[in-house]
Coordinates of C-alpha atoms in Angstrom, one line a residue:
M1 CA -96.2 -15.9 -7.2
T2 CA -97.1 -12.3 -6.9
P3 CA -98.0 -11.3 -3.3
P4 CA -101.3 -9.5 -2.8
R5 CA -99.6 -6.5 -1.4
K6 CA -96.3 -5.3 0.2
H7 CA -96.2 -3.9 3.7
N8 CA -93.6 -2.7 6.0
T9 CA -92.9 -5.5 8.5
P10 CA -95.3 -4.9 11.4
S11 CA -94.2 -5.2 15.0
F12 CA -94.6 -8.4 17.1
F13 CA -97.0 -6.6 19.4
S14 CA -99.1 -5.0 16.6
M15 CA -99.7 -8.5 15.2
L16 CA -100.7 -9.8 18.6
K17 CA -103.0 -6.8 19.0
R18 CA -104.8 -7.6 15.7
I19 CA -105.2 -11.3 16.7
A20 CA -106.5 -10.2 20.1
A21 CA -109.2 -8.1 18.4
F22 CA -110.9 -11.3 17.6
V23 CA -111.3 -12.1 21.3
V24 CA -113.8 -9.2 21.9
P25 CA -117.0 -11.3 21.2
Y26 CA -115.9 -13.8 23.8
K27 CA -114.6 -11.4 26.5
W28 CA -117.0 -12.6 29.2
W29 CA -116.1 -16.3 28.6
L30 CA -112.5 -15.2 28.6
M31 CA -112.9 -13.5 32.0
L32 CA -114.4 -16.7 33.4
A33 CA -111.6 -18.7 32.0
L34 CA -109.0 -16.4 33.5
V35 CA -110.7 -16.5 36.9
L36 CA -110.6 -20.4 36.8
S37 CA -106.9 -20.3 35.7
L38 CA -106.1 -17.8 38.4
V39 CA -107.7 -19.9 41.1
S40 CA -105.9 -23.0 39.8
S41 CA -102.5 -21.2 39.8
L42 CA -103.0 -19.8 43.3
V43 CA -104.0 -23.1 44.7
W44 CA -101.0 -24.7 43.1
L45 CA -98.7 -22.2 44.8
A46 CA -100.0 -23.4 48.1
V47 CA -99.0 -27.0 47.4
P48 CA -95.3 -26.6 48.2
L49 CA -96.2 -24.8 51.5
G50 CA -98.4 -27.8 52.4
I51 CA -95.5 -30.2 51.6
R52 CA -93.2 -28.0 53.8
E53 CA -95.6 -28.4 56.7
L54 CA -95.9 -32.1 56.0
L55 CA -92.1 -32.6 56.1
D56 CA -91.7 -30.5 59.2
A57 CA -94.4 -32.6 60.9
V58 CA -92.2 -35.6 60.2
F59 CA -88.7 -34.2 60.8
E60 CA -89.3 -31.4 63.2
T61 CA -92.3 -32.4 65.4
A62 CA -92.8 -36.1 64.6
D63 CA -96.6 -35.6 64.9
R64 CA -98.5 -38.5 63.2
N65 CA -101.9 -36.9 63.5
R66 CA -100.7 -33.7 61.9
L67 CA -99.1 -35.8 59.1
D68 CA -102.4 -37.6 58.3
T69 CA -104.4 -34.4 58.4
L70 CA -102.0 -32.5 56.1
T71 CA -101.8 -35.5 53.7
L72 CA -105.6 -35.5 53.4
F73 CA -105.7 -31.8 53.0
L74 CA -103.1 -31.9 50.2
G75 CA -105.1 -34.6 48.4
V76 CA -108.3 -32.4 48.4
L77 CA -106.2 -29.4 47.4
V78 CA -104.7 -31.2 44.4
L79 CA -108.1 -32.5 43.3
F80 CA -109.6 -29.0 43.5
Q81 CA -106.6 -27.5 41.6
S82 CA -106.9 -30.1 38.9
T83 CA -110.6 -29.4 38.4
M84 CA -110.0 -25.6 38.2
S85 CA -107.1 -26.2 35.8
F86 CA -109.1 -28.5 33.5
S87 CA -112.1 -26.1 33.4
G88 CA -110.0 -23.0 32.7
S89 CA -107.8 -24.7 30.1
Y90 CA -110.8 -26.2 28.3
L91 CA -112.6 -22.9 28.2
L92 CA -109.6 -21.0 26.9
E93 CA -108.9 -23.6 24.2
W94 CA -112.6 -23.5 23.2
I95 CA -112.4 -19.7 22.9
G96 CA -109.2 -20.1 20.8
E97 CA -110.8 -22.5 18.4
R98 CA -113.8 -20.1 18.0
I99 CA -111.5 -17.2 17.3
V100 CA -109.5 -19.1 14.7
N101 CA -112.7 -20.4 13.1
N102 CA -114.0 -16.8 12.9
L103 CA -110.7 -15.7 11.4
R104 CA -110.9 -18.5 8.8
I105 CA -114.4 -17.4 7.9
K106 CA -113.4 -13.7 7.7
V107 CA -110.5 -14.6 5.3
Y108 CA -112.8 -16.7 3.1
E109 CA -115.4 -14.0 3.0
H110 CA -112.7 -11.4 2.1
L111 CA -111.5 -13.6 -0.7
H112 CA -114.9 -13.5 -2.2
R113 CA -114.8 -9.6 -2.1
L114 CA -111.6 -9.5 -4.2
D115 CA -111.7 -8.9 -7.9
L116 CA -110.5 -11.1 -10.8
A117 CA -107.3 -9.1 -11.1
F118 CA -106.2 -10.5 -7.7
F119 CA -106.9 -14.1 -8.6
S120 CA -105.1 -13.5 -12.0
N121 CA -102.0 -12.4 -10.2
T122 CA -101.9 -14.8 -7.3
R123 CA -101.6 -18.6 -7.4
L124 CA -104.5 -20.6 -6.1
G125 CA -102.2 -22.7 -4.0
E126 CA -100.8 -19.6 -2.3
I127 CA -104.3 -18.5 -1.4
T128 CA -105.2 -22.0 -0.1
S129 CA -102.0 -22.1 2.0
R130 CA -103.0 -18.8 3.7
L131 CA -106.5 -20.1 4.4
T132 CA -105.3 -23.4 5.8
N133 CA -101.7 -23.6 6.9
D134 CA -101.3 -20.0 8.1
V135 CA -104.6 -20.1 10.0
T136 CA -103.7 -23.4 11.5
A137 CA -100.4 -22.0 12.8
I138 CA -102.3 -19.2 14.5
R139 CA -104.7 -21.7 16.0
N140 CA -102.0 -23.8 17.4
A141 CA -100.4 -20.8 19.1
V142 CA -103.7 -19.4 20.4
T143 CA -105.4 -22.6 21.6
Q144 CA -102.4 -24.3 23.1
N145 CA -100.5 -21.5 24.7
V146 CA -102.8 -18.8 26.0
S147 CA -103.9 -20.8 29.1
E148 CA -100.3 -21.8 29.7
M149 CA -99.1 -18.2 29.4
I150 CA -101.6 -17.1 32.1
T151 CA -100.9 -20.0 34.5
M152 CA -97.1 -19.7 34.0
S153 CA -97.2 -15.9 34.7
I154 CA -99.0 -16.5 38.0
S155 CA -96.7 -19.4 38.8
L156 CA -93.6 -17.3 38.0
F157 CA -94.4 -14.2 40.0
G158 CA -96.1 -16.1 42.8
S159 CA -93.2 -18.6 43.2
F160 CA -90.7 -15.7 43.2
A161 CA -92.6 -13.9 46.0
L162 CA -92.9 -17.0 48.1
M163 CA -89.2 -17.8 47.5
L164 CA -88.4 -14.3 48.9
Y165 CA -90.5 -15.1 51.9
L166 CA -88.7 -18.4 52.5
N167 CA -85.1 -17.2 52.0
W168 CA -84.1 -14.0 50.3
R169 CA -80.5 -15.0 50.0
L170 CA -81.3 -18.1 47.9
T171 CA -83.6 -16.0 45.7
L172 CA -80.7 -13.9 44.6
F173 CA -79.5 -16.9 42.5
I174 CA -82.7 -16.5 40.4
V175 CA -82.6 -12.7 40.3
I176 CA -79.1 -12.7 38.8
I177 CA -80.0 -15.1 35.9
L178 CA -83.4 -13.7 34.8
P179 CA -82.2 -10.5 32.9
P180 CA -79.8 -12.3 30.6
V181 CA -82.5 -14.9 29.9
V182 CA -85.0 -12.1 28.9
L183 CA -82.4 -10.5 26.6
L184 CA -81.6 -13.8 25.1
S185 CA -85.4 -14.4 24.5
K186 CA -85.7 -11.1 22.7
Y187 CA -82.8 -11.9 20.4
Y188 CA -83.9 -15.5 19.5
G189 CA -87.6 -14.5 19.3
A190 CA -86.8 -12.0 16.5
K191 CA -84.8 -14.7 14.6
I192 CA -87.5 -17.3 15.1
R193 CA -90.3 -15.0 13.9
I194 CA -88.4 -14.2 10.6
L195 CA -87.7 -17.9 10.1
S196 CA -91.3 -18.8 10.9
K197 CA -92.6 -16.5 8.2
G198 CA -90.0 -18.1 5.9
V199 CA -91.4 -21.5 6.7
Q200 CA -95.0 -20.4 5.9
D201 CA -93.8 -18.9 2.6
R202 CA -91.9 -22.0 1.6
L203 CA -95.0 -24.1 2.6
A204 CA -97.2 -21.9 0.5
D205 CA -94.8 -22.4 -2.5
T206 CA -95.0 -26.2 -2.1
T207 CA -98.8 -26.1 -1.8
A208 CA -99.1 -23.9 -4.9
I209 CA -96.9 -26.2 -7.0
A210 CA -98.6 -29.4 -5.8
E211 CA -102.1 -28.0 -6.5
E212 CA -101.0 -26.5 -9.8
T213 CA -99.4 -29.8 -11.0
L214 CA -102.0 -32.2 -9.7
S215 CA -104.8 -30.2 -11.3
S216 CA -102.9 -30.4 -14.6
A217 CA -102.2 -34.2 -14.5
R218 CA -103.3 -34.6 -18.1
E219 CA -100.8 -32.1 -19.4
V220 CA -98.0 -33.5 -17.2
K221 CA -98.6 -37.0 -18.5
S222 CA -99.0 -36.0 -22.1
F223 CA -95.6 -34.3 -22.1
A224 CA -94.0 -37.1 -19.9
R225 CA -92.9 -34.5 -17.4
E226 CA -93.4 -36.6 -14.2
S227 CA -89.7 -36.6 -13.5
Y228 CA -89.4 -32.8 -14.0
E229 CA -92.4 -32.1 -11.7
K230 CA -90.9 -34.4 -9.0
Q231 CA -87.6 -32.6 -9.2
R232 CA -89.3 -29.2 -9.0
Y233 CA -91.4 -30.2 -6.0
N234 CA -88.4 -31.9 -4.3
H235 CA -86.4 -28.7 -4.7
L236 CA -89.2 -26.7 -3.0
V237 CA -89.5 -29.3 -0.2
E238 CA -85.8 -29.1 0.4
N239 CA -86.0 -25.3 0.7
L240 CA -88.8 -25.8 3.2
F241 CA -86.8 -28.4 5.1
E242 CA -83.7 -26.1 5.2
T243 CA -85.8 -23.1 6.5
S244 CA -87.5 -25.4 9.1
R245 CA -84.1 -26.8 10.1
R246 CA -82.8 -23.3 10.8
K247 CA -85.9 -22.5 12.8
L248 CA -85.6 -25.7 14.9
L249 CA -81.9 -25.0 15.4
F250 CA -82.5 -21.5 16.9
S251 CA -85.5 -22.8 19.0
N252 CA -83.6 -25.8 20.4
L253 CA -80.4 -23.9 20.9
F254 CA -82.1 -21.2 22.9
W255 CA -84.0 -23.8 25.1
S256 CA -80.8 -25.8 25.6
I257 CA -78.9 -22.7 26.8
V258 CA -81.7 -21.7 29.2
S259 CA -82.0 -25.2 30.5
T260 CA -78.3 -25.6 31.1
V261 CA -78.1 -22.3 32.9
F262 CA -81.0 -23.2 35.2
M263 CA -79.5 -26.6 36.0
Y264 CA -76.3 -24.9 37.2
I265 CA -78.5 -22.5 39.3
L266 CA -80.3 -25.5 40.7
V267 CA -77.1 -27.2 41.7
A268 CA -76.0 -23.9 43.3
V269 CA -79.3 -23.6 45.2
F270 CA -79.0 -27.2 46.5
W271 CA -75.4 -26.5 47.7
Y272 CA -76.3 -23.1 49.4
G273 CA -79.6 -24.4 50.7
G274 CA -77.7 -27.3 52.3
V275 CA -75.4 -24.8 54.0
E276 CA -78.4 -22.8 55.2
V277 CA -80.0 -26.0 56.7
L278 CA -76.8 -27.0 58.4
S279 CA -76.6 -23.4 59.8
D280 CA -80.2 -23.7 61.2
R281 CA -81.3 -20.8 59.1
L282 CA -83.6 -23.0 57.0
T283 CA -85.6 -26.2 57.8
A284 CA -85.6 -29.2 55.5
G285 CA -89.2 -28.5 54.7
D286 CA -88.3 -24.9 53.7
L287 CA -85.6 -26.2 51.4
V288 CA -87.9 -28.7 49.7
A289 CA -90.6 -26.0 49.3
F290 CA -88.0 -23.6 47.9
I291 CA -86.8 -26.3 45.4
F292 CA -90.5 -26.8 44.3
Y293 CA -90.9 -23.1 43.7
M294 CA -87.6 -23.0 41.8
F295 CA -88.8 -25.9 39.6
N296 CA -92.0 -23.8 39.1
I297 CA -89.9 -20.9 37.9
T298 CA -87.7 -23.1 35.7
R299 CA -90.8 -24.6 34.2
S300 CA -92.4 -21.2 33.7
V301 CA -89.4 -19.7 32.1
G302 CA -88.9 -22.7 29.9
G303 CA -92.6 -22.5 29.0
F304 CA -92.4 -18.8 28.3
T305 CA -89.5 -19.4 25.9
R306 CA -91.5 -22.1 24.1
I307 CA -94.7 -19.9 24.1
Y308 CA -92.6 -16.9 22.9
S309 CA -91.3 -19.0 20.0
A310 CA -94.8 -20.2 19.2
L311 CA -96.2 -16.7 19.3
H312 CA -93.5 -15.5 17.0
S313 CA -94.4 -18.4 14.7
A314 CA -98.0 -17.3 14.9
T315 CA -97.2 -13.6 14.2
G316 CA -95.2 -14.8 11.2
A317 CA -98.3 -16.6 9.9
S318 CA -100.6 -13.8 10.9
E319 CA -98.5 -11.3 8.9
R320 CA -99.4 -13.3 5.8
I321 CA -103.1 -13.5 6.9
F322 CA -103.5 -9.8 7.6
E323 CA -101.6 -8.9 4.5
L324 CA -104.3 -10.8 2.7
L325 CA -107.1 -9.1 4.7
D326 CA -105.5 -5.7 4.1
T327 CA -105.7 -6.3 0.3
E328 CA -108.4 -4.0 -1.0
P329 CA -110.5 -5.2 -4.0
G330 CA -110.0 -3.1 -7.1
I331 CA -113.7 -3.4 -7.9
L332 CA -115.9 -1.9 -5.2
D333 CA -119.6 -0.9 -4.9
W334 CA -119.8 2.9 -5.1
P335 CA -121.2 4.6 -2.0
G336 CA -125.0 4.6 -2.2
A337 CA -124.9 2.0 -5.0
A338 CA -128.5 1.1 -6.1
E339 CA -130.0 -2.4 -6.5
L340 CA -130.8 -3.4 -10.1
T341 CA -134.2 -4.9 -9.5
E342 CA -135.2 -5.3 -13.2
S343 CA -133.4 -5.1 -16.5
Y344 CA -134.5 -4.9 -20.1
G345 CA -131.0 -5.6 -21.5
D346 CA -130.3 -2.2 -22.9
I347 CA -126.5 -1.8 -23.0
R348 CA -124.4 1.2 -24.0
F349 CA -120.6 1.6 -24.3
E350 CA -119.7 5.3 -24.2
N351 CA -116.1 6.0 -25.2
V352 CA -114.9 2.9 -23.3
G353 CA -111.2 2.2 -23.0
F354 CA -109.4 -0.5 -21.0
S355 CA -105.9 -1.8 -20.3
Y356 CA -104.5 -4.4 -17.9
E357 CA -101.1 -2.6 -17.8
K358 CA -100.6 1.1 -18.1
G359 CA -99.7 2.2 -21.6
Q360 CA -100.9 -1.1 -23.2
P361 CA -104.5 -0.5 -24.2
I362 CA -106.7 -3.6 -24.9
L363 CA -109.8 -1.6 -25.8
K364 CA -110.0 1.9 -27.2
E365 CA -112.9 4.3 -27.8
I366 CA -115.7 1.7 -27.9
N367 CA -119.0 3.4 -28.6
L368 CA -121.9 1.0 -29.0
H369 CA -125.6 0.7 -28.3
L370 CA -126.9 -2.9 -27.8
K371 CA -130.6 -2.8 -27.9
P372 CA -132.9 -5.0 -25.7
G373 CA -133.4 -8.4 -27.2
E374 CA -130.7 -7.8 -29.9
R375 CA -128.4 -10.7 -30.8
I376 CA -124.8 -9.3 -31.1
A377 CA -121.7 -11.3 -32.2
I378 CA -118.2 -10.2 -31.4
V379 CA -115.5 -11.4 -33.8
G380 CA -111.9 -10.7 -34.5
V381 CA -108.4 -12.3 -34.4
S382 CA -106.9 -13.5 -31.2
G383 CA -105.9 -10.7 -28.9
A384 CA -108.4 -8.2 -30.4
G385 CA -110.1 -7.8 -27.0
K386 CA -113.2 -9.9 -27.4
T387 CA -113.2 -11.6 -24.0
T388 CA -112.2 -8.4 -22.3
F389 CA -115.2 -6.7 -23.9
I390 CA -117.4 -9.5 -22.4
N391 CA -115.8 -9.2 -18.9
L392 CA -116.5 -5.5 -18.6
I393 CA -120.3 -5.9 -18.7
P394 CA -120.6 -7.8 -15.3
R395 CA -117.8 -5.5 -13.9
F396 CA -115.2 -8.2 -13.6
F397 CA -113.0 -5.2 -14.5
D398 CA -113.7 -1.5 -14.7
P399 CA -113.0 0.6 -17.8
V400 CA -110.1 3.0 -17.4
E401 CA -111.9 5.5 -19.7
G402 CA -115.6 6.1 -20.4
R403 CA -118.5 4.2 -19.0
I404 CA -120.9 1.3 -19.5
L405 CA -124.7 1.7 -19.0
I406 CA -127.4 -0.8 -18.5
D407 CA -130.9 0.5 -18.9
G408 CA -129.5 4.0 -18.7
K409 CA -127.6 3.4 -15.4
D410 CA -123.9 3.5 -15.1
I411 CA -123.0 -0.1 -13.9
R412 CA -120.6 1.4 -11.3
E413 CA -123.6 3.0 -9.6
L414 CA -125.2 -0.5 -9.2
T415 CA -124.3 -3.1 -6.6
Q416 CA -122.2 -5.8 -8.1
V417 CA -124.4 -8.6 -6.8
S418 CA -127.6 -7.2 -8.3
L419 CA -125.9 -6.4 -11.6
R420 CA -124.6 -10.0 -12.0
R421 CA -127.9 -11.4 -11.0
H422 CA -129.2 -10.2 -14.3
I423 CA -126.4 -11.5 -16.4
G424 CA -125.7 -15.1 -17.5
L425 CA -122.2 -16.1 -18.7
V426 CA -121.1 -19.3 -20.4
S427 CA -117.4 -19.4 -21.4
Q428 CA -115.2 -21.7 -23.3
D429 CA -113.3 -22.7 -20.2
V430 CA -116.2 -24.3 -18.3
H431 CA -115.9 -24.7 -14.6
L432 CA -118.0 -27.3 -12.8
F433 CA -117.9 -28.3 -9.1
G434 CA -116.9 -31.7 -8.0
S435 CA -120.5 -32.6 -6.9
S436 CA -123.5 -34.1 -8.6
I437 CA -124.9 -33.1 -12.0
S438 CA -128.1 -31.7 -10.3
E439 CA -126.2 -29.6 -7.8
N440 CA -124.1 -28.1 -10.7
I441 CA -127.2 -27.1 -12.7
R442 CA -129.0 -25.9 -9.6
Y443 CA -126.1 -23.4 -9.1
G444 CA -128.0 -21.2 -11.6
K445 CA -131.0 -21.1 -9.3
L446 CA -130.6 -22.5 -5.8
D447 CA -134.3 -23.0 -5.1
A448 CA -135.0 -24.7 -8.4
T449 CA -137.2 -27.8 -8.4
D450 CA -136.1 -31.1 -9.9
E451 CA -138.6 -30.5 -12.7
E452 CA -137.0 -27.1 -13.5
I453 CA -133.5 -28.7 -13.6
M454 CA -134.7 -31.4 -16.0
A455 CA -136.4 -28.8 -18.2
A456 CA -133.2 -26.7 -18.4
S457 CA -131.2 -29.9 -19.2
K458 CA -133.6 -30.8 -22.0
A459 CA -133.3 -27.3 -23.4
A460 CA -129.5 -27.6 -23.4
Y461 CA -129.7 -31.1 -24.9
A462 CA -128.0 -32.6 -21.8
D463 CA -130.9 -34.7 -20.5
E464 CA -130.2 -37.6 -22.9
F465 CA -126.6 -38.2 -21.8
I466 CA -127.4 -37.6 -18.1
R467 CA -130.0 -40.4 -18.2
N468 CA -127.4 -42.8 -19.6
F469 CA -125.5 -42.6 -16.2
P470 CA -126.6 -45.2 -13.6
K471 CA -127.3 -42.5 -11.0
K472 CA -128.6 -40.0 -13.6
Y473 CA -128.8 -36.5 -12.1
E474 CA -127.2 -37.6 -8.9
T475 CA -124.0 -38.7 -10.7
Q476 CA -120.8 -37.3 -9.1
I477 CA -118.8 -35.7 -11.9
G478 CA -115.4 -35.4 -10.1
E479 CA -113.2 -32.4 -9.7
R480 CA -113.9 -29.8 -12.4
G481 CA -116.2 -32.3 -14.1
V482 CA -113.3 -34.6 -15.0
K483 CA -115.6 -37.5 -15.6
L484 CA -117.4 -35.7 -18.4
S485 CA -116.4 -34.9 -22.0
G486 CA -115.8 -31.4 -23.0
G487 CA -119.1 -31.2 -24.8
Q488 CA -121.0 -32.6 -21.9
R489 CA -119.4 -30.1 -19.5
Q490 CA -120.4 -27.3 -22.0
R491 CA -124.0 -28.5 -22.1
L492 CA -124.2 -28.6 -18.3
A493 CA -122.9 -25.0 -18.2
I494 CA -125.5 -23.9 -20.7
A495 CA -128.3 -25.7 -18.7
R496 CA -127.1 -23.8 -15.6
V497 CA -127.5 -20.5 -17.3
I498 CA -130.8 -21.4 -18.9
L499 CA -132.1 -22.2 -15.4
K500 CA -130.8 -18.8 -14.2
N501 CA -132.9 -17.2 -17.0
P502 CA -131.1 -13.8 -17.1
P503 CA -132.1 -10.9 -19.3
I504 CA -128.5 -10.5 -20.6
L505 CA -126.7 -13.5 -21.9
L506 CA -122.9 -13.5 -22.6
L507 CA -121.6 -16.5 -24.6
D508 CA -117.8 -16.6 -24.8
E509 CA -117.2 -19.5 -27.3
A510 CA -120.0 -21.3 -25.4
T511 CA -120.4 -24.1 -28.1
S512 CA -116.8 -24.5 -29.0
A513 CA -116.5 -28.0 -27.4
L514 CA -119.6 -29.4 -29.0
D515 CA -119.9 -31.7 -32.0
S516 CA -121.7 -30.3 -35.1
E517 CA -125.0 -32.1 -34.4
S518 CA -125.2 -31.0 -30.7
E519 CA -124.1 -27.5 -31.7
G520 CA -126.9 -27.3 -34.2
Y521 CA -129.4 -28.2 -31.6
I522 CA -128.1 -25.8 -29.0
Q523 CA -127.8 -23.0 -31.5
E524 CA -131.6 -23.4 -32.0
T525 CA -132.1 -23.3 -28.2
L526 CA -129.9 -20.3 -27.8
A527 CA -131.7 -18.6 -30.8
H528 CA -135.0 -19.2 -29.0
L529 CA -133.6 -17.8 -25.7
A530 CA -132.1 -14.9 -27.5
S531 CA -135.5 -13.7 -28.7
K532 CA -136.3 -12.8 -25.1
R533 CA -133.0 -11.3 -24.0
T534 CA -129.9 -9.3 -25.1
T535 CA -127.3 -11.9 -26.3
I536 CA -123.6 -11.1 -26.9
T537 CA -121.7 -14.0 -28.4
V538 CA -117.9 -14.2 -28.9
A539 CA -117.2 -16.6 -31.7
H540 CA -114.2 -17.9 -33.7
R541 CA -116.4 -20.2 -35.8
L542 CA -118.3 -17.6 -37.9
S543 CA -120.8 -20.2 -39.1
T544 CA -122.4 -20.0 -35.6
I545 CA -123.3 -16.3 -35.8
L546 CA -124.5 -15.8 -39.3
D547 CA -128.0 -15.0 -38.2
S548 CA -126.9 -12.4 -35.6
D549 CA -128.7 -9.0 -35.8
R550 CA -125.3 -7.3 -35.7
I551 CA -121.7 -8.5 -35.9
I552 CA -119.1 -6.3 -34.4
V553 CA -115.5 -6.8 -35.6
L554 CA -112.8 -5.8 -33.2
D555 CA -109.3 -5.1 -34.4
K556 CA -106.5 -3.9 -32.2
G557 CA -109.0 -3.0 -29.5
Q558 CA -111.2 -0.9 -31.6
V559 CA -114.5 -1.4 -33.5
A560 CA -113.3 -1.8 -37.1
E561 CA -116.5 -2.9 -38.7
Y562 CA -120.1 -3.7 -37.7
G563 CA -123.3 -4.8 -39.5
N564 CA -125.0 -8.1 -40.3
H565 CA -123.3 -10.9 -42.2
Y566 CA -124.3 -9.8 -45.6
E567 CA -123.4 -6.1 -45.0
L568 CA -120.0 -7.1 -43.7
M569 CA -119.3 -9.5 -46.6
S570 CA -120.1 -6.7 -49.1
M571 CA -117.5 -4.5 -47.4
E572 CA -114.8 -7.1 -48.3
G573 CA -112.8 -6.1 -45.2
I574 CA -111.6 -7.9 -42.1
Y575 CA -114.8 -10.0 -41.6
A576 CA -115.0 -11.0 -45.2
N577 CA -111.4 -12.2 -45.1
L578 CA -112.0 -14.2 -41.8
Y579 CA -115.1 -15.8 -43.3
K580 CA -113.4 -16.8 -46.6
L581 CA -110.5 -18.4 -44.6
Q582 CA -112.9 -20.5 -42.6
V583 CA -115.1 -21.7 -45.6
K584 CA -112.2 -22.8 -47.8

């Protein structure tokens, strides 16, 4: 797997800052949630003082009326605190869910901006993992921990202030232990963050392998490689387990150390508090209230350590998310790019050169003028650059030299969407969606009527086999059209592009999966369509392009020959040799 881009490791707080930027649209809701959480925390701080008064009413004054009044007051106070806590927590979690949903949408939209080079260099499973697993890790941290962090902060500092008020000498036990705990948190937090990112990386690897293997089930079974694939997946899962184990070890070790230290402090507070009560410097109610506040601090510090660990996990995941968002597409609309509102299909290649890797040219010095309505065929041996030639026209890639013009306009000066709206592409590797037949064809024109879909299907000679299915056009064809034959998938793809009705038609081995009879019918349909549009056909079977207006022969990335079939046969060159090999 090739990562989209390499960065210096960003700081913990820079990642949190980037996540926090998604909060801005909900700032007023956030302020309301914070107020509710603040009220809840402040009321909760008053509860131990109420318990102190209640105990003193029993042990110090033996006042039954005061005891009853304080009990009723505490009941109302707890109910009010619970209502505020619920409202604040729910609102904060709602905001967190909205933030993460927006982040997921932003990542998905950004993926659609990236060019084919990115998808060629990155596994689909890796991309899927970032869109699902990584975003989920951020969601868990944001939605579950933000409200707790706020309430625990108030609880921590409020409890500390009230403990000082009750007995400053007892409070020193807490003061002594906090600095080492903070330093310990910083050390373990850094470790947990690194391991959390490692967990997400290993999880992405397992997702990528699973998706890659399961989508290639036919090949796996045909080579009897089930055992090999199991071993490969098991190895990755074990790596994931080991990284997760180390993360859990650090997290739990840290929490165990902190809990143990605080339990010792609690014992010391009980002992010294007992001494203070016996010396009449502290009442029993004061001691119980102090213990309550100490539990608040212990719970808050413990919660902070867990939240700190979760936030580091989230920043590990967000690193991968923002690494993806920071990946710039290689193909961009130029500033001030114009809309292509109408096209006649006039295409020019002016000294075009292209290479995927520097120093390894695929196309060199291509100079061609393809006239409107002309039927052009591209032939040549494998690796000659035929598919690359096709891919340059809709700007899936940009030439490294020269330029391509449509109707006299450099295609880089046009918006990509408007350019591709005027181009129809049918390739050998047909991709269909796992929905119904009608939805797949309608992808060519989203507002098409049922009648238009049927007309396109008939033109592509697909209507007959579609009507043999019990549900006809509403038949679900499965992932990537797995329920259809290769020829049926190809005919649906052709129907889709017929429905689109573009002025420029690119056919990259579009009839390769068809039987001879169907191919003959569709060739007639394509010939009829070609009379109204510029058609460029990449073909290995030369019998399918004999009536092309011009045949361009590519050899080692250059135009070696061009002309019609008879002209090229008379040259007795590359084309003639290819044709003779096929008709033997």
